[in-house]
Structure formats: C-alpha cells, structure tokens
Short mmCIF file of C-alpha atoms in Angstrom, two decimals:
data_model
loop_
_atom_site.label_atom_id
_atom_site.label_comp_id
_atom_site.label_asym_id
_atom_site.label_seq_id
_atom_site.Cartn_x
_atom_site.Cartn_y
_atom_site.Cartn_z
CA UNK P 1418 0.00 0.00 0.00
CA UNK P 1419 1.31 3.43 -0.94
CA UNK P 1420 1.66 5.59 2.18
CA UNK P 1421 0.16 9.05 1.73
CA UNK P 1422 -0.45 11.88 4.18
CA UNK P 1423 -3.41 14.23 4.18
CA UNK P 1424 -2.74 17.63 2.60
CA UNK P 1425 -4.53 19.39 5.45
CA UNK P 1426 -3.54 17.41 8.57
CA UNK P 1427 -0.75 14.97 9.46
CA UNK P 1428 -2.59 11.64 9.30
CA UNK P 1429 -1.82 8.87 6.79
CA UNK P 1430 -4.16 6.86 4.58
CA UNK P 1431 -3.27 3.78 6.68
CA UNK P 1432 -5.36 5.02 9.60
CA UNK P 1433 -8.36 2.67 9.93
CA UNK P 1434 -11.64 4.02 8.51
CA UNK P 1435 -9.96 7.15 7.10
CA UNK P 1436 -10.79 7.87 3.44
CA UNK P 1437 -8.78 10.15 1.14
CA UNK P 1438 -10.51 12.04 -1.66
CA UNK P 1439 -9.19 13.02 -5.08
CA UNK P 1440 -7.56 16.13 -3.58
CA UNK P 1441 -5.64 13.99 -1.06
CA UNK P 1442 -7.66 15.32 1.87
CA UNK P 1443 -8.82 12.90 4.54
CA UNK P 1444 -12.44 12.30 5.52
CA UNK P 1445 -11.82 13.59 9.08
CA UNK P 1446 -10.74 16.97 7.70
CA UNK P 1447 -13.73 17.05 5.38
CA UNK P 1448 -15.94 16.26 8.36
CA UNK P 1449 -14.45 19.23 10.25
CA UNK P 1450 -15.44 21.46 7.32
CA UNK P 1451 -18.95 20.03 7.50
CA UNK P 1452 -19.23 20.60 11.26
CA UNK P 1453 -18.97 24.36 10.71
CA UNK P 1454 -22.27 24.19 8.82
CA UNK P 1455 -24.15 22.19 11.46
CA UNK P 1456 -27.21 23.90 12.93
CA UNK P 1457 -26.16 23.59 16.57
CA UNK P 1458 -29.24 25.44 17.77
CA UNK P 1459 -31.46 22.74 16.25
CA UNK P 1460 -29.20 20.00 17.62
CA UNK P 1461 -29.41 21.51 21.10
CA UNK P 1462 -33.19 21.46 20.86
CA UNK P 1463 -33.03 17.74 20.05
CA UNK P 1464 -30.91 17.26 23.16
CA UNK P 1465 -33.45 19.15 25.27
CA UNK P 1466 -36.18 16.82 24.01
CA UNK P 1467 -34.12 13.78 25.01
CA UNK P 1468 -33.55 15.29 28.46
CA UNK P 1469 -37.26 15.96 29.00
CA UNK P 1470 -38.32 12.53 27.77
CA UNK P 1471 -35.76 10.95 30.09
CA UNK P 1472 -36.80 12.97 33.15
CA UNK P 1473 -40.44 12.06 32.57
CA UNK P 1474 -39.61 8.40 33.19
CA UNK P 1475 -39.09 9.26 36.85
CA UNK P 1476 -36.09 6.98 37.50
CA UNK P 1477 -33.85 7.50 40.52
CA UNK P 1478 -30.98 8.20 38.14
CA UNK P 1479 -31.89 9.84 34.84
CA UNK P 1480 -28.68 8.84 33.11
CA UNK P 1481 -25.46 6.91 33.46
CA UNK P 1482 -22.45 9.08 32.76
CA UNK P 1483 -19.18 7.30 31.80
CA UNK P 1484 -16.31 9.34 33.25
CA UNK P 1485 -12.56 8.88 33.57
CA UNK P 1486 -11.90 12.09 35.48
CA UNK P 1487 -10.55 13.77 32.35
CA UNK P 1488 -11.40 17.25 31.13
CA UNK P 1489 -14.20 15.90 28.90
CA UNK P 1490 -15.72 14.10 31.90
CA UNK P 1491 -15.95 17.40 33.77
CA UNK P 1492 -17.67 19.08 30.83
CA UNK P 1493 -20.11 16.18 30.35
CA UNK P 1494 -20.98 16.16 34.05
CA UNK P 1495 -21.50 19.91 34.24
CA UNK P 1496 -23.59 19.82 31.07
CA UNK P 1497 -25.89 17.06 32.34
CA UNK P 1498 -26.35 18.91 35.64
CA UNK P 1499 -27.02 22.17 33.81
CA UNK P 1500 -29.89 20.56 31.89
CA UNK P 1501 -31.44 19.24 35.08
CA UNK P 1502 -30.49 15.58 34.80
CA UNK P 1503 -29.65 13.49 37.87
CA UNK P 1504 -26.69 11.42 36.62
CA UNK P 1505 -24.86 8.50 38.15
CA UNK P 1506 -21.20 8.87 37.21
CA UNK P 1507 -19.51 5.57 36.39
CA UNK P 1508 -15.84 4.68 35.93
CA UNK P 1509 -14.01 1.51 34.99
CA UNK P 1510 -10.97 1.66 37.26
CA UNK P 1511 -7.71 1.02 35.37
CA UNK P 1512 -5.39 -1.39 37.19
CA UNK P 1513 -2.60 1.18 37.61
CA UNK P 1514 -4.50 4.46 37.79
CA UNK P 1515 -2.23 7.46 38.28
CA UNK P 1516 -2.34 9.65 41.38
CA UNK P 1517 -3.39 12.56 39.18
CA UNK P 1518 -6.26 10.45 37.87
CA UNK P 1519 -7.41 9.80 41.45
CA UNK P 1520 -7.26 13.48 42.35
CA UNK P 1521 -9.22 14.56 39.29
CA UNK P 1522 -11.95 12.00 39.96
CA UNK P 1523 -12.23 13.32 43.51
CA UNK P 1524 -12.72 16.83 42.14
CA UNK P 1525 -15.30 15.57 39.64
CA UNK P 1526 -17.39 14.08 42.46
CA UNK P 1527 -17.31 17.51 44.11
CA UNK P 1528 -19.35 18.81 41.18
CA UNK P 1529 -22.29 17.10 42.89
CA UNK P 1530 -22.72 13.54 41.59
CA UNK P 1531 -22.87 10.03 42.94
CA UNK P 1532 -20.08 7.91 41.52
CA UNK P 1533 -19.37 4.19 41.00
CA UNK P 1534 -15.67 3.29 40.62
CA UNK P 1535 -15.77 -0.25 39.19
CA UNK P 1536 -12.83 -2.67 39.48
CA UNK P 1537 -12.35 -6.02 37.74
CA UNK P 1538 -10.95 -9.07 39.55
CA UNK P 1539 -7.19 -8.37 39.26
CA UNK P 1540 -6.28 -11.99 38.47
CA UNK P 1541 -8.72 -12.05 35.57
CA UNK P 1542 -7.85 -8.58 34.36
CA UNK P 1543 -4.12 -9.33 34.37
CA UNK P 1544 -4.61 -12.44 32.22
CA UNK P 1545 -7.01 -10.76 29.81
CA UNK P 1546 -4.80 -7.67 29.48
CA UNK P 1547 -1.80 -9.83 28.56
CA UNK P 1548 -3.78 -11.94 26.10
CA UNK P 1549 -5.44 -9.03 24.33
CA UNK P 1550 -2.08 -7.35 23.72
CA UNK P 1551 -0.66 -10.64 22.44
CA UNK P 1552 -3.62 -11.53 20.23
CA UNK P 1553 -4.84 -8.12 18.98
CA UNK P 1554 -1.88 -5.80 19.47
CA UNK P 1555 -4.08 -3.46 21.50
CA UNK P 1556 -5.44 -2.97 25.00
CA UNK P 1557 -8.72 -4.59 24.02
CA UNK P 1558 -9.32 -5.65 27.64
CA UNK P 1559 -9.44 -2.01 28.70
CA UNK P 1560 -11.77 -0.99 25.88
CA UNK P 1561 -14.03 -3.98 26.44
CA UNK P 1562 -14.32 -3.11 30.13
CA UNK P 1563 -14.84 0.62 29.48
CA UNK P 1564 -17.77 0.03 27.15
CA UNK P 1565 -19.42 -3.15 28.41
CA UNK P 1566 -19.28 -2.35 32.14
CA UNK P 1567 -21.07 0.95 31.50
CA UNK P 1568 -23.71 -0.61 29.25
CA UNK P 1569 -24.29 -3.53 31.62
CA UNK P 1570 -24.76 -1.27 34.64
CA UNK P 1571 -27.30 0.87 32.79
CA UNK P 1572 -29.17 -2.33 31.93
CA UNK P 1573 -28.98 -3.83 35.42
CA UNK P 1574 -29.76 -0.58 37.25
CA UNK P 1575 -32.60 0.32 34.85
CA UNK P 1576 -31.12 3.69 33.90
CA UNK P 1577 -32.79 4.86 30.67
CA UNK P 1578 -30.01 7.01 29.17
CA UNK P 1579 -26.24 6.65 28.78
CA UNK P 1580 -24.44 9.87 27.83
CA UNK P 1581 -21.12 9.25 26.08
CA UNK P 1582 -18.70 11.97 24.96
CA UNK P 1583 -17.94 12.40 21.25
CA UNK P 1584 -18.37 9.90 18.43
CA UNK P 1585 -14.94 8.82 17.20
CA UNK P 1586 -16.55 7.81 13.90
CA UNK P 1587 -17.09 11.53 13.40
CA UNK P 1588 -13.85 12.89 14.91
CA UNK P 1589 -11.36 10.36 13.56
CA UNK P 1590 -13.09 8.78 10.54
CA UNK P 1591 -15.43 11.48 9.31
CA UNK P 1592 -17.40 11.76 6.11
CA UNK P 1593 -18.67 8.45 4.79
CA UNK P 1594 -18.46 6.38 7.97
CA UNK P 1595 -21.83 4.65 8.53
CA UNK P 1596 -21.42 4.66 12.33
CA UNK P 1597 -21.50 8.43 12.57
CA UNK P 1598 -24.51 9.94 14.24
CA UNK P 1599 -26.16 10.40 17.60
CA UNK P 1600 -26.31 6.89 19.09
CA UNK P 1601 -23.81 4.34 20.35
CA UNK P 1602 -24.89 0.77 19.58
CA UNK P 1603 -23.42 -2.64 20.31
CA UNK P 1604 -22.40 -2.80 16.64
CA UNK P 1605 -20.50 0.47 17.17
CA UNK P 1606 -18.64 -1.08 20.14
CA UNK P 1607 -17.67 -4.15 18.13
CA UNK P 1608 -16.52 -2.09 15.15
CA UNK P 1609 -15.00 1.05 16.63
CA UNK P 1610 -14.52 0.24 20.30
CA UNK P 1611 -11.06 -1.34 19.84
CA UNK P 1612 -12.49 -4.69 20.94
CA UNK P 1613 -11.62 -6.26 17.55
CA UNK P 1614 -15.14 -7.60 17.36
CA UNK P 1615 -14.65 -9.82 20.41
CA UNK P 1616 -16.94 -9.86 23.40
CA UNK P 1617 -16.56 -11.38 26.87
CA UNK P 1618 -17.20 -15.00 25.94
CA UNK P 1619 -14.42 -14.90 23.34
CA UNK P 1620 -11.76 -14.52 26.05
CA UNK P 1621 -12.58 -17.63 28.09
CA UNK P 1622 -9.58 -19.95 28.45
CA UNK P 1623 -6.14 -20.05 30.08
CA UNK P 1624 -7.61 -20.37 33.54
CA UNK P 1625 -10.38 -17.82 32.91
CA UNK P 1626 -13.92 -19.16 32.88
CA UNK P 1627 -17.06 -17.63 31.41
CA UNK P 1628 -18.18 -16.91 34.98
CA UNK P 1629 -14.89 -15.07 35.63
CA UNK P 1630 -15.73 -12.79 32.70
CA UNK P 1631 -18.99 -11.53 34.21
CA UNK P 1632 -17.44 -8.06 34.56
CA UNK P 1633 -17.04 -7.92 30.77
CA UNK P 1634 -20.50 -9.24 29.88
CA UNK P 1635 -22.67 -6.94 27.77
CA UNK P 1636 -26.40 -6.93 26.96
CA UNK P 1637 -27.42 -7.27 23.33
CA UNK P 1638 -28.81 -4.34 21.38
CA UNK P 1639 -32.20 -6.03 21.47
CA UNK P 1640 -32.10 -6.31 25.26
CA UNK P 1641 -31.25 -2.61 25.53
CA UNK P 1642 -34.15 -1.70 23.27
CA UNK P 1643 -36.54 -3.93 25.24
CA UNK P 1644 -35.35 -2.18 28.41
CA UNK P 1645 -35.91 1.27 26.91
CA UNK P 1646 -32.23 2.18 27.24
CA UNK P 1647 -30.72 4.63 24.80
CA UNK P 1648 -27.05 5.57 24.44
CA UNK P 1649 -26.17 8.93 22.91
CA UNK P 1650 -23.07 10.93 22.06
CA UNK P 1651 -23.25 14.37 23.68
CA UNK P 1652 -20.88 15.68 21.01
CA UNK P 1653 -23.54 15.08 18.37
CA UNK P 1654 -25.94 17.54 20.01
CA UNK P 1655 -23.55 20.14 21.44
CA UNK P 1656 -20.49 21.56 19.69
CA UNK P 1657 -17.48 19.60 21.01
CA UNK P 1658 -14.04 21.14 21.57
CA UNK P 1659 -11.39 19.57 23.81
CA UNK P 1660 -9.63 22.90 24.43
CA UNK P 1661 -12.89 24.48 25.60
CA UNK P 1662 -13.63 21.45 27.74
CA UNK P 1663 -10.23 21.81 29.38
CA UNK P 1664 -10.83 25.48 30.23
CA UNK P 1665 -14.18 24.57 31.82
CA UNK P 1666 -12.67 21.67 33.76
CA UNK P 1667 -9.68 23.70 34.95
CA UNK P 1668 -12.01 26.28 36.46
CA UNK P 1669 -13.56 23.44 38.52
CA UNK P 1670 -10.29 22.06 39.87
CA UNK P 1671 -9.15 19.72 37.09
CA UNK P 1672 -5.36 19.36 36.90
CA UNK P 1673 -3.35 18.55 33.81
CA UNK P 1674 -0.10 16.56 33.83
CA UNK P 1675 3.35 18.14 33.74
CA UNK P 1676 3.89 16.33 30.45
CA UNK P 1677 1.70 13.94 28.44
CA UNK P 1678 2.09 10.19 28.87
CA UNK P 1679 1.31 9.90 25.16
CA UNK P 1680 0.38 12.36 22.44
CA UNK P 1681 0.57 16.15 22.57
CA UNK P 1682 -1.99 17.28 25.15
CA UNK P 1683 -0.94 17.31 28.84
CA UNK P 1684 -4.65 17.33 29.74
CA UNK P 1685 -5.47 14.05 27.96
CA UNK P 1686 -4.72 10.34 28.53
CA UNK P 1687 -3.42 11.04 32.02
CA UNK P 1688 -5.12 8.46 34.24
CA UNK P 1689 -4.16 5.12 32.66
CA UNK P 1690 -0.47 4.47 31.82
CA UNK P 1691 -1.29 1.38 29.76
CA UNK P 1692 -2.80 3.56 27.03
CA UNK P 1693 0.80 4.40 26.05
CA UNK P 1694 1.41 0.83 24.83
CA UNK P 1695 -1.93 0.84 23.01
CA UNK P 1696 -0.92 3.88 20.96
CA UNK P 1697 2.71 2.74 20.56
CA UNK P 1698 1.46 -0.40 18.85
CA UNK P 1699 -0.75 1.69 16.53
CA UNK P 1700 2.45 3.27 15.22
CA UNK P 1701 3.79 -0.13 14.20
CA UNK P 1702 0.51 -1.40 12.80
CA UNK P 1703 -0.58 1.69 10.90
CA UNK P 1704 2.32 4.15 10.77
CA UNK P 1705 0.76 6.91 12.87
CA UNK P 1706 0.80 7.88 16.53
CA UNK P 1707 -1.36 9.55 19.15
CA UNK P 1708 0.49 12.82 18.67
CA UNK P 1709 -0.55 12.89 15.01
CA UNK P 1710 -4.19 12.47 16.00
CA UNK P 1711 -3.86 15.29 18.54
CA UNK P 1712 -2.04 17.73 16.26
CA UNK P 1713 -4.48 17.02 13.43
CA UNK P 1714 -7.32 18.06 15.73
CA UNK P 1715 -5.52 21.32 16.47
CA UNK P 1716 -5.11 21.94 12.74
CA UNK P 1717 -8.83 21.33 12.12
CA UNK P 1718 -9.77 23.76 14.89
CA UNK P 1719 -7.55 26.42 13.31
CA UNK P 1720 -5.17 26.59 16.27
CA UNK P 1721 -2.13 25.24 14.43
CA UNK P 1722 -0.66 25.25 10.93
CA UNK P 1723 0.15 21.94 9.30
CA UNK P 1724 3.84 22.84 8.97
CA UNK P 1725 4.00 23.63 12.69
CA UNK P 1726 2.68 20.15 13.42
CA UNK P 1727 5.27 18.59 11.11
CA UNK P 1728 8.01 20.58 12.85
CA UNK P 1729 6.85 19.42 16.29
CA UNK P 1730 6.93 15.77 15.22
CA UNK P 1731 10.37 16.17 13.66
CA UNK P 1732 11.90 17.97 16.64
CA UNK P 1733 10.43 15.70 19.33
CA UNK P 1734 10.59 12.14 17.99
CA UNK P 1735 9.99 10.45 21.36
CA UNK P 1736 6.42 11.77 21.21
CA UNK P 1737 5.72 8.92 18.80
CA UNK P 1738 6.78 6.37 21.42
CA UNK P 1739 5.30 7.91 24.53
CA UNK P 1740 6.41 7.54 28.13
CA UNK P 1741 8.87 4.63 28.41
CA UNK P 1742 8.18 4.12 32.12
CA UNK P 1743 4.52 3.46 31.30
CA UNK P 1744 5.54 0.75 28.83
CA UNK P 1745 7.68 -0.87 31.51
CA UNK P 1746 4.80 -0.60 33.99
CA UNK P 1747 2.55 -2.61 31.66
CA UNK P 1748 5.16 -5.36 31.40
CA UNK P 1749 5.52 -5.50 35.18
CA UNK P 1750 1.74 -5.70 35.59
CA UNK P 1751 1.36 -8.70 33.26
CA UNK P 1752 4.50 -10.24 34.80
CA UNK P 1753 6.52 -10.25 31.60
CA UNK P 1754 9.93 -8.72 30.69
CA UNK P 1755 10.27 -5.76 28.33
CA UNK P 1756 11.30 -8.23 25.63
CA UNK P 1757 7.68 -9.47 25.71
CA UNK P 1758 6.46 -6.09 24.46
CA UNK P 1759 9.23 -5.93 21.87
CA UNK P 1760 8.05 -9.29 20.51
CA UNK P 1761 4.48 -7.96 20.24
CA UNK P 1762 5.75 -4.88 18.42
CA UNK P 1763 7.50 -7.08 15.85
CA UNK P 1764 4.50 -9.38 15.55
CA UNK P 1765 2.24 -6.49 14.55
CA UNK P 1766 4.73 -4.34 12.62
CA UNK P 1767 3.27 -3.64 9.17
CA UNK P 1768 5.82 -4.82 6.56
CA UNK P 1769 4.12 -2.84 3.81
CA UNK P 1770 5.15 0.48 5.37
CA UNK P 1771 8.23 -0.34 7.52
CA UNK P 1772 11.74 -1.17 6.30
CA UNK P 1773 14.94 -1.99 8.17
CA UNK P 1774 17.91 0.30 7.49
CA UNK P 1775 21.46 -1.03 7.04
CA UNK P 1776 22.19 -0.02 10.66
CA UNK P 1777 19.39 -2.30 11.86
CA UNK P 1778 16.93 0.47 12.77
CA UNK P 1779 13.36 0.13 11.49
CA UNK P 1780 11.98 3.20 9.69
CA UNK P 1781 9.09 4.33 7.52
CA UNK P 1782 10.71 5.49 4.26
CA UNK P 1783 7.78 7.66 3.17
CA UNK P 1784 7.15 9.25 6.56
CA UNK P 1785 5.82 12.75 7.04
CA UNK P 1786 9.21 14.05 8.25
CA UNK P 1787 12.22 13.38 5.98
CA UNK P 1788 15.24 12.26 7.98
CA UNK P 1789 13.14 11.46 11.06
CA UNK P 1790 15.21 10.08 13.97
CA UNK P 1791 13.68 6.62 14.21
CA UNK P 1792 16.30 5.41 16.68
CA UNK P 1793 14.62 7.65 19.28
CA UNK P 1794 11.38 5.70 18.87
CA UNK P 1795 12.89 2.25 19.42
CA UNK P 1796 11.86 0.44 22.58
#
C-alpha cells in the first residue's frame, strides 16, 4: 500500500476508517469542514427533548455518565447537571490508575454527583490484558471493560439514558463512515470500540472461565431496546471542543499533567499508563501515533498550521513512542519482561510500510518528516 499523508492534517491513509478524496484530503478533515455548517441550535433542541423525555420516566438516576476524570468528563458532568439531569457517574478503574487520575476524579465528584468506581478481579484482568495485547496488538481488555461495564450497569440498574462523549466515527473517521450519528450501539462497540469484534465469551480460556468474565458481559442491542435504554453521544448535540472542555474543567479544579504520557496534550490520557502501549502499537501497525491524532485536531480547529505540526513531530521524535516508564509498567503488571512487548511490536509491525535500514533500525521510508530520527522511537 502506498503511504500518503493528508494535505490538510498529518494523518496517513493507513489510519483505519480514514478515506482520502481526489484532492488527497482525509475524511476527518472534510468532516471538520462540514461541522462548521451544522445547525447547533437545532441539535441543542433535540438534546433538550431527550432530556425531557428521560426525566419524565421518573427513575432514581436519569442517566449513566461514563467518566474517567478527564477534562471531557468534567464538561459532560456539568452539562448534564445544567440541563437538570440526575446522573450516576460511572468509571471503569484502570489497574494502575495514576495519582493525578485519582485526584481529578475526587474533584469531579465535588461537582455534585454520585459515583461508582468499578474494578475487575485483578487476576482475571491481568490475564485478559496480557492476552489481548498478544492476540490483537491493542489494550482490548481495557476498551471492552470501558464500554461493556457501562452498558451492563445501565441495563442492570434500569437507567434509561447513557451519555457518552464524542463519536470517534465523526472525529477520527469522518465523512462516509456509517457509524456516525447520535447513538452508540453494540455494533458500534464491536466495530470502533477497539475490541476487535470480540466480546466477553471470546476470552474464556487459560484459567479464565465464562463466569470469571462476568465483569465484561454486555447486553445485546435487542435487550437494551426492550429495556428502553438509549445511548447517545453528547458531542452530536452540542459543539465539542477539547480545548474548551479543558478550560471549563480547569475552572472546577481539574489538573493537567506536567507532560503527556502519550500524544501532545498534557490534559489528555493522564489516568491510565497502559494507554501508552496501546498507541505505541498503533504506530507499528498503521504508521501513525497519538500525537498525530492530537495535532491534526488542532489543525482542524484552526489553532495550528500543518507545517508547525510537522516541525513538532520532527523535533520531538519520542512523542511517537510515549512515556517509556509506562511501557515498563505494563510489562511489570502482566508479569513479563520488556522483551515481551518488543516481541508484540515485531509481531504487529506492518511490513508494507516499515523497512529496516542497514544499521538495523526500522523506519518508515515515506514518513511525514524526511530524515526522522527513528532510533529515538525504538523500545
């Protein structure tokens, strides 16, 4: 496959679900152009109707609100409270949550919400985390838990509405993706939720029984519909901007990190160190990193020029790898040496875009930055 980069942002055509048009512009950038034309007043009225219909059901909790304690979680929580909803905040607890993640969640509760902090049996989670990295080259265990634990609790607690953040089919795939829109479905989770189409029962084995996987079990779409449970993306109804969300969260006590664990933003991806390995493996599978996603968003919002983004990537090559200590932390958690992660990297390295130089260093010949220092990215 010929590696090409979008003329407007810094993402390649190897990013899953991204489509390039005849002008070599990606579908995510075209979507950003479309978002400017959205009638947000009309969308907000649709949201108000959902809120009123939900409140009329008279449940103890109007909605279940998935939160990590990040800046978007603060904005979602404040927004639901502003519209008069009585939310139950819900978090899947990562196995090695950072201290900053704990502090931000504590501040989020101070906004005035009840909160469930859900943990998975550590023996089971350790095995599933190791296996999902080995078999899918991604932290599918984390994503499966994030989505299914939320959906299951809404089903079991009879909460009629789940309010998610933004739809990644819109933000990262854009024009032409059939999973864009207002609602999150089970099909969306299987396709875009980084679960690789696998659900709880698919991970039984190696000392893990189906009963052990109860924490990962998820209702079917039909069961949700029978129960009158709807899941919506708040970013479909209200104009979504991470920078704005950060400003709002900061005013309510949210703290950003001194430096990002992965990517460009110090106010994102700061509670779970294992996300670093997830994005590091994306680089080897698809030839792009978290920082390229982040900088492309800044370009689309008009806060950065494309050349500035290219210069940042070229001058700070370790941004493509992310925090090395976090990678080592994952290996320690699954009780494997660092060589285990190196083997996974090689297993999922895409030979159609990577080549080995005479000095033994792997590189992407057609990368965005000519002469990029690939040795700085090596694990």
